[in-house]
Amino acid sequence: EAQVTQNPRYLITVTGKKLTVTCSQNMNHEYMSWYRQDPGLGLRQIYYSMNVEVTDKGDVPEGYKVSRKEKRNFPLILESPSPNQTSLYFCASRTQRWSNQPQHFGDGTRLSIL
Amino acid sequence: RKEVEQDPGPFNVPEGATVAFNCTYSNSASQSFFWYRQDCRKEPKLLMSVYSSGNEDGRFTAQLNRASQYISLLIRDSKLSDSATYLCVVNIVTGTASKLTFGTGTRLQVTL
């Protein structure tokens, strides 16, 4: 089954404790991205990657890092999480070949930073 | 001004009603358009792409007006299961890069 898988689904942690949210897709998609969703603000892009070893900042990259060492994986790293990073996070992917194609989303990760 | 604007609602309609949502976008370089549906605390799922000539998928009709830079979604014969938030999404392509911009969504509540 074609899917985007995120882990963990839920995480409560404390300020300053490094964490990584994993994202994996099995559709051989070149393009992957991370979003956060907050009430009243909609989905905002954090980082995106157009292919292996190619990453770029989205609209709200501060406080986040990403890596793209393999095509299928695109982890989101919070080196020193802070309470304002409490949010619902989505990973998404699509083919890059046809850049007007819609994205497939993971189930989401709900992060709470205390 | 937001790049993609939607009325947040909620739109409360009885079952069987017809309801329409509009969305406006500010970047005239926008090239492709979508409606996504998002249920509470779940991931967005593609409802339909929006084509210049307008397109229909069962009870759902999407329209695009490039001159006025707005997109619409019409839902006929609303069902209880249509209750969700509907996200308007605009894709801007520049060279080999593309960026999706999401509206904040319009909430629909269909009641008995």
CSV table of C-alpha atoms in Angstrom, one decimal:
chain,number,residue,atom,x,y,z
A,1,GLU,CA,0.0,0.0,0.0
A,2,ALA,CA,1.3,3.4,-1.0
A,3,GLN,CA,1.8,5.5,2.1
A,4,VAL,CA,3.8,8.1,4.1
A,5,THR,CA,4.6,6.9,7.6
A,6,GLN,CA,5.5,9.2,10.5
A,7,ASN,CA,6.7,8.2,13.9
A,8,PRO,CA,5.9,8.9,16.7
A,9,ARG,CA,2.3,9.8,16.4
A,10,TYR,CA,2.3,11.5,19.7
A,11,LEU,CA,5.1,12.8,21.9
A,12,ILE,CA,5.2,14.8,25.1
A,13,THR,CA,8.6,16.0,26.0
A,14,VAL,CA,10.4,18.8,27.8
A,15,THR,CA,12.2,21.9,26.6
A,16,GLY,CA,15.7,21.4,25.3
A,17,LYS,CA,15.6,17.6,24.9
A,18,LYS,CA,16.5,16.8,21.3
A,19,LEU,CA,14.0,14.8,19.4
A,20,THR,CA,13.6,13.4,15.9
A,21,VAL,CA,10.4,12.7,14.0
A,22,THR,CA,10.9,10.2,11.3
A,23,CYS,CA,9.1,10.2,7.9
A,24,SER,CA,9.3,7.4,5.3
A,25,GLN,CA,7.5,7.0,2.0
A,26,ASN,CA,7.3,3.9,-0.2
A,27,MET,CA,6.2,5.6,-3.5
A,28,ASN,CA,9.7,6.5,-4.8
A,29,HIS,CA,8.8,10.2,-4.6
A,30,GLU,CA,11.5,12.7,-5.1
A,31,TYR,CA,9.8,15.6,-3.3
A,32,MET,CA,9.2,15.5,0.4
A,33,SER,CA,8.2,18.2,2.9
A,34,TRP,CA,7.4,18.9,6.5
A,35,TYR,CA,4.5,21.1,7.7
A,36,ARG,CA,3.2,22.3,11.0
A,37,GLN,CA,-0.4,23.1,11.6
A,38,ASP,CA,-1.6,25.5,14.2
A,39,PRO,CA,-5.1,26.8,14.9
A,40,GLY,CA,-6.0,29.8,12.8
A,41,LEU,CA,-2.7,29.6,10.8
A,42,GLY,CA,-3.3,26.6,8.7
A,43,LEU,CA,-0.5,24.4,7.3
A,44,ARG,CA,2.9,26.1,7.1
A,45,GLN,CA,5.9,24.5,5.4
A,46,ILE,CA,9.0,24.0,7.5
A,47,TYR,CA,11.4,22.4,5.1
A,48,TYR,CA,11.3,20.6,1.8
A,49,SER,CA,13.5,18.4,-0.2
A,50,MET,CA,13.5,18.0,-4.0
A,51,ASN,CA,15.7,15.0,-4.0
A,52,VAL,CA,18.5,13.2,-2.1
A,53,GLU,CA,20.9,15.6,-0.4
A,54,VAL,CA,18.8,18.6,-1.6
A,55,THR,CA,16.9,20.4,1.1
A,56,ASP,CA,15.6,24.0,1.4
A,57,LYS,CA,13.9,26.2,3.9
A,58,GLY,CA,10.1,26.6,3.8
A,59,ASP,CA,8.2,29.4,5.5
A,60,VAL,CA,9.0,28.6,9.2
A,61,PRO,CA,12.3,26.8,9.4
A,62,GLU,CA,13.6,28.3,12.6
A,63,GLY,CA,14.4,25.8,15.3
A,64,TYR,CA,14.2,22.8,12.9
A,65,LYS,CA,16.7,20.7,10.9
A,66,VAL,CA,16.2,18.1,8.3
A,67,SER,CA,18.3,15.6,6.3
A,68,ARG,CA,17.7,13.6,3.1
A,69,LYS,CA,20.4,10.9,2.9
A,70,GLU,CA,18.0,8.4,1.3
A,71,LYS,CA,15.2,9.0,-1.1
A,72,ARG,CA,12.5,7.3,1.1
A,73,ASN,CA,13.4,9.0,4.4
A,74,PHE,CA,13.1,12.7,5.5
A,75,PRO,CA,13.5,13.1,9.3
A,76,LEU,CA,12.6,16.3,11.1
A,77,ILE,CA,15.0,17.2,14.0
A,78,LEU,CA,14.4,19.5,16.8
A,79,GLU,CA,17.8,20.1,18.4
A,80,SER,CA,16.5,22.1,21.4
A,81,PRO,CA,12.7,22.0,21.4
A,82,SER,CA,10.8,24.9,22.9
A,83,PRO,CA,7.1,25.3,23.9
A,84,ASN,CA,6.3,27.3,20.8
A,85,GLN,CA,7.1,24.2,18.7
A,86,THR,CA,4.1,22.4,20.3
A,87,SER,CA,2.0,21.7,17.2
A,88,LEU,CA,0.6,19.1,14.8
A,89,TYR,CA,3.3,18.1,12.2
A,90,PHE,CA,2.7,16.5,8.9
A,91,CYS,CA,5.2,14.9,6.5
A,92,ALA,CA,4.2,14.8,2.8
A,93,SER,CA,5.6,13.6,-0.5
A,94,ARG,CA,4.9,13.7,-4.2
A,95,THR,CA,6.6,12.9,-7.4
A,96,GLN,CA,8.8,15.7,-8.6
A,97,ARG,CA,8.6,14.7,-12.2
A,98,TRP,CA,5.1,16.3,-12.5
A,99,SER,CA,5.4,19.3,-10.3
A,100,ASN,CA,1.7,20.1,-10.4
A,101,GLN,CA,0.7,16.9,-8.7
A,102,PRO,CA,-0.9,16.9,-5.2
A,103,GLN,CA,0.9,15.7,-2.1
A,104,HIS,CA,0.3,12.6,0.0
A,105,PHE,CA,0.4,13.2,3.7
A,106,GLY,CA,1.4,11.1,6.7
A,107,ASP,CA,-1.0,10.6,9.6
A,108,GLY,CA,0.6,13.4,11.6
A,109,THR,CA,2.6,13.7,14.7
A,110,ARG,CA,1.3,15.6,17.7
A,111,LEU,CA,4.1,17.2,19.7
A,112,SER,CA,3.8,18.8,23.1
A,113,ILE,CA,6.8,20.6,24.5
A,114,LEU,CA,6.5,21.4,28.1
B,1,ARG,CA,-2.7,39.9,2.8
B,2,LYS,CA,-2.6,36.1,3.0
B,3,GLU,CA,-1.6,34.2,-0.1
B,4,VAL,CA,-4.7,32.0,0.1
B,5,GLU,CA,-7.8,33.2,1.9
B,6,GLN,CA,-10.8,31.3,2.9
B,7,ASP,CA,-13.8,32.0,5.1
B,8,PRO,CA,-13.2,29.9,8.2
B,9,GLY,CA,-16.9,29.2,8.8
B,10,PRO,CA,-18.3,27.2,10.3
B,11,PHE,CA,-21.0,26.5,7.7
B,12,ASN,CA,-23.8,24.7,9.4
B,13,VAL,CA,-26.2,23.2,6.9
B,14,PRO,CA,-28.9,20.5,7.0
B,15,GLU,CA,-28.5,17.2,5.3
B,16,GLY,CA,-29.4,17.5,1.6
B,17,ALA,CA,-28.5,21.1,1.3
B,18,THR,CA,-26.2,22.6,-1.3
B,19,VAL,CA,-23.3,24.5,0.0
B,20,ALA,CA,-20.5,26.5,-1.7
B,21,PHE,CA,-17.1,27.6,-0.5
B,22,ASN,CA,-14.9,30.2,-2.1
B,23,CYS,CA,-11.2,30.8,-1.9
B,24,THR,CA,-9.1,33.6,-3.3
B,25,TYR,CA,-5.4,33.6,-4.0
B,26,SER,CA,-3.0,36.5,-4.4
B,27,ASN,CA,-0.2,35.2,-6.6
B,28,SER,CA,-1.1,35.3,-10.3
B,29,ALA,CA,1.8,32.9,-11.0
B,30,SER,CA,-0.2,30.1,-9.3
B,31,GLN,CA,-0.5,27.2,-11.7
B,32,SER,CA,-2.4,24.4,-10.2
B,33,PHE,CA,-5.2,24.2,-7.6
B,34,PHE,CA,-6.6,21.6,-5.3
B,35,TRP,CA,-9.3,21.1,-2.7
B,36,TYR,CA,-8.3,18.9,0.3
B,37,ARG,CA,-10.5,17.6,3.0
B,38,GLN,CA,-9.3,17.3,6.6
B,39,ASP,CA,-11.1,15.6,9.3
B,40,CYS,CA,-10.5,16.6,12.9
B,41,ARG,CA,-6.9,15.8,14.0
B,42,LYS,CA,-6.3,13.8,10.8
B,43,GLU,CA,-4.1,14.3,7.8
B,44,PRO,CA,-5.4,16.3,4.8
B,45,LYS,CA,-6.6,14.2,1.9
B,46,LEU,CA,-7.0,15.2,-1.7
B,47,LEU,CA,-10.6,15.8,-2.5
B,48,MET,CA,-10.1,17.0,-6.1
B,49,SER,CA,-7.9,19.0,-8.4
B,50,VAL,CA,-9.4,22.1,-9.9
B,51,TYR,CA,-9.2,22.7,-13.7
B,52,SER,CA,-9.7,25.8,-15.6
B,53,SER,CA,-12.7,24.4,-17.4
B,54,GLY,CA,-14.3,23.4,-14.1
B,55,ASN,CA,-14.7,19.8,-13.1
B,56,GLU,CA,-17.1,17.6,-11.3
B,57,ASP,CA,-16.8,14.5,-9.2
B,58,GLY,CA,-20.1,13.1,-8.1
B,59,ARG,CA,-21.7,15.6,-5.8
B,60,PHE,CA,-18.7,17.9,-5.8
B,61,THR,CA,-18.0,20.6,-8.4
B,62,ALA,CA,-14.9,22.7,-8.5
B,63,GLN,CA,-14.5,25.9,-10.5
B,64,LEU,CA,-11.5,28.2,-11.2
B,65,ASN,CA,-11.6,31.8,-12.2
B,66,ARG,CA,-8.1,32.9,-13.1
B,67,ALA,CA,-9.1,36.4,-14.0
B,68,SER,CA,-10.5,37.1,-10.6
B,69,GLN,CA,-8.1,34.7,-8.8
B,70,TYR,CA,-10.7,32.6,-7.0
B,71,ILE,CA,-11.6,28.9,-6.7
B,72,SER,CA,-14.9,27.5,-5.6
B,73,LEU,CA,-16.2,24.2,-4.3
B,74,LEU,CA,-19.8,23.3,-4.6
B,75,ILE,CA,-21.2,20.3,-2.6
B,76,ARG,CA,-24.7,19.1,-3.6
B,77,ASP,CA,-27.0,17.0,-1.5
B,78,SER,CA,-24.8,17.3,1.6
B,79,LYS,CA,-24.3,14.2,3.7
B,80,LEU,CA,-23.4,13.9,7.4
B,81,SER,CA,-20.1,12.4,6.3
B,82,ASP,CA,-19.2,15.6,4.5
B,83,SER,CA,-18.6,17.3,7.8
B,84,ALA,CA,-15.0,18.3,7.8
B,85,THR,CA,-12.6,21.2,7.1
B,86,TYR,CA,-12.0,21.9,3.4
B,87,LEU,CA,-8.6,23.3,2.5
B,88,CYS,CA,-8.0,25.4,-0.6
B,89,VAL,CA,-4.5,24.7,-1.9
B,90,VAL,CA,-2.5,26.6,-4.6
B,91,ASN,CA,0.6,25.4,-6.3
B,92,ILE,CA,3.2,27.9,-7.6
B,93,VAL,CA,5.7,26.5,-10.0
B,94,THR,CA,8.9,28.4,-10.8
B,95,GLY,CA,11.5,26.6,-12.9
B,96,THR,CA,11.8,23.1,-11.4
B,97,ALA,CA,10.6,24.1,-8.0
B,98,SER,CA,7.1,24.2,-6.8
B,99,LYS,CA,5.4,25.3,-3.6
B,100,LEU,CA,2.1,24.5,-2.2
B,101,THR,CA,0.3,27.1,-0.1
B,102,PHE,CA,-2.6,26.2,2.0
B,103,GLY,CA,-5.6,28.2,3.1
B,104,THR,CA,-6.6,27.9,6.7
B,105,GLY,CA,-9.7,26.0,5.8
B,106,THR,CA,-13.4,26.3,5.9
B,107,ARG,CA,-15.3,24.2,8.4
B,108,LEU,CA,-18.5,22.4,7.3
B,109,GLN,CA,-20.9,20.9,9.7
B,110,VAL,CA,-23.8,19.0,8.2
B,111,THR,CA,-26.7,18.3,10.6
B,112,LEU,CA,-29.8,16.1,10.6
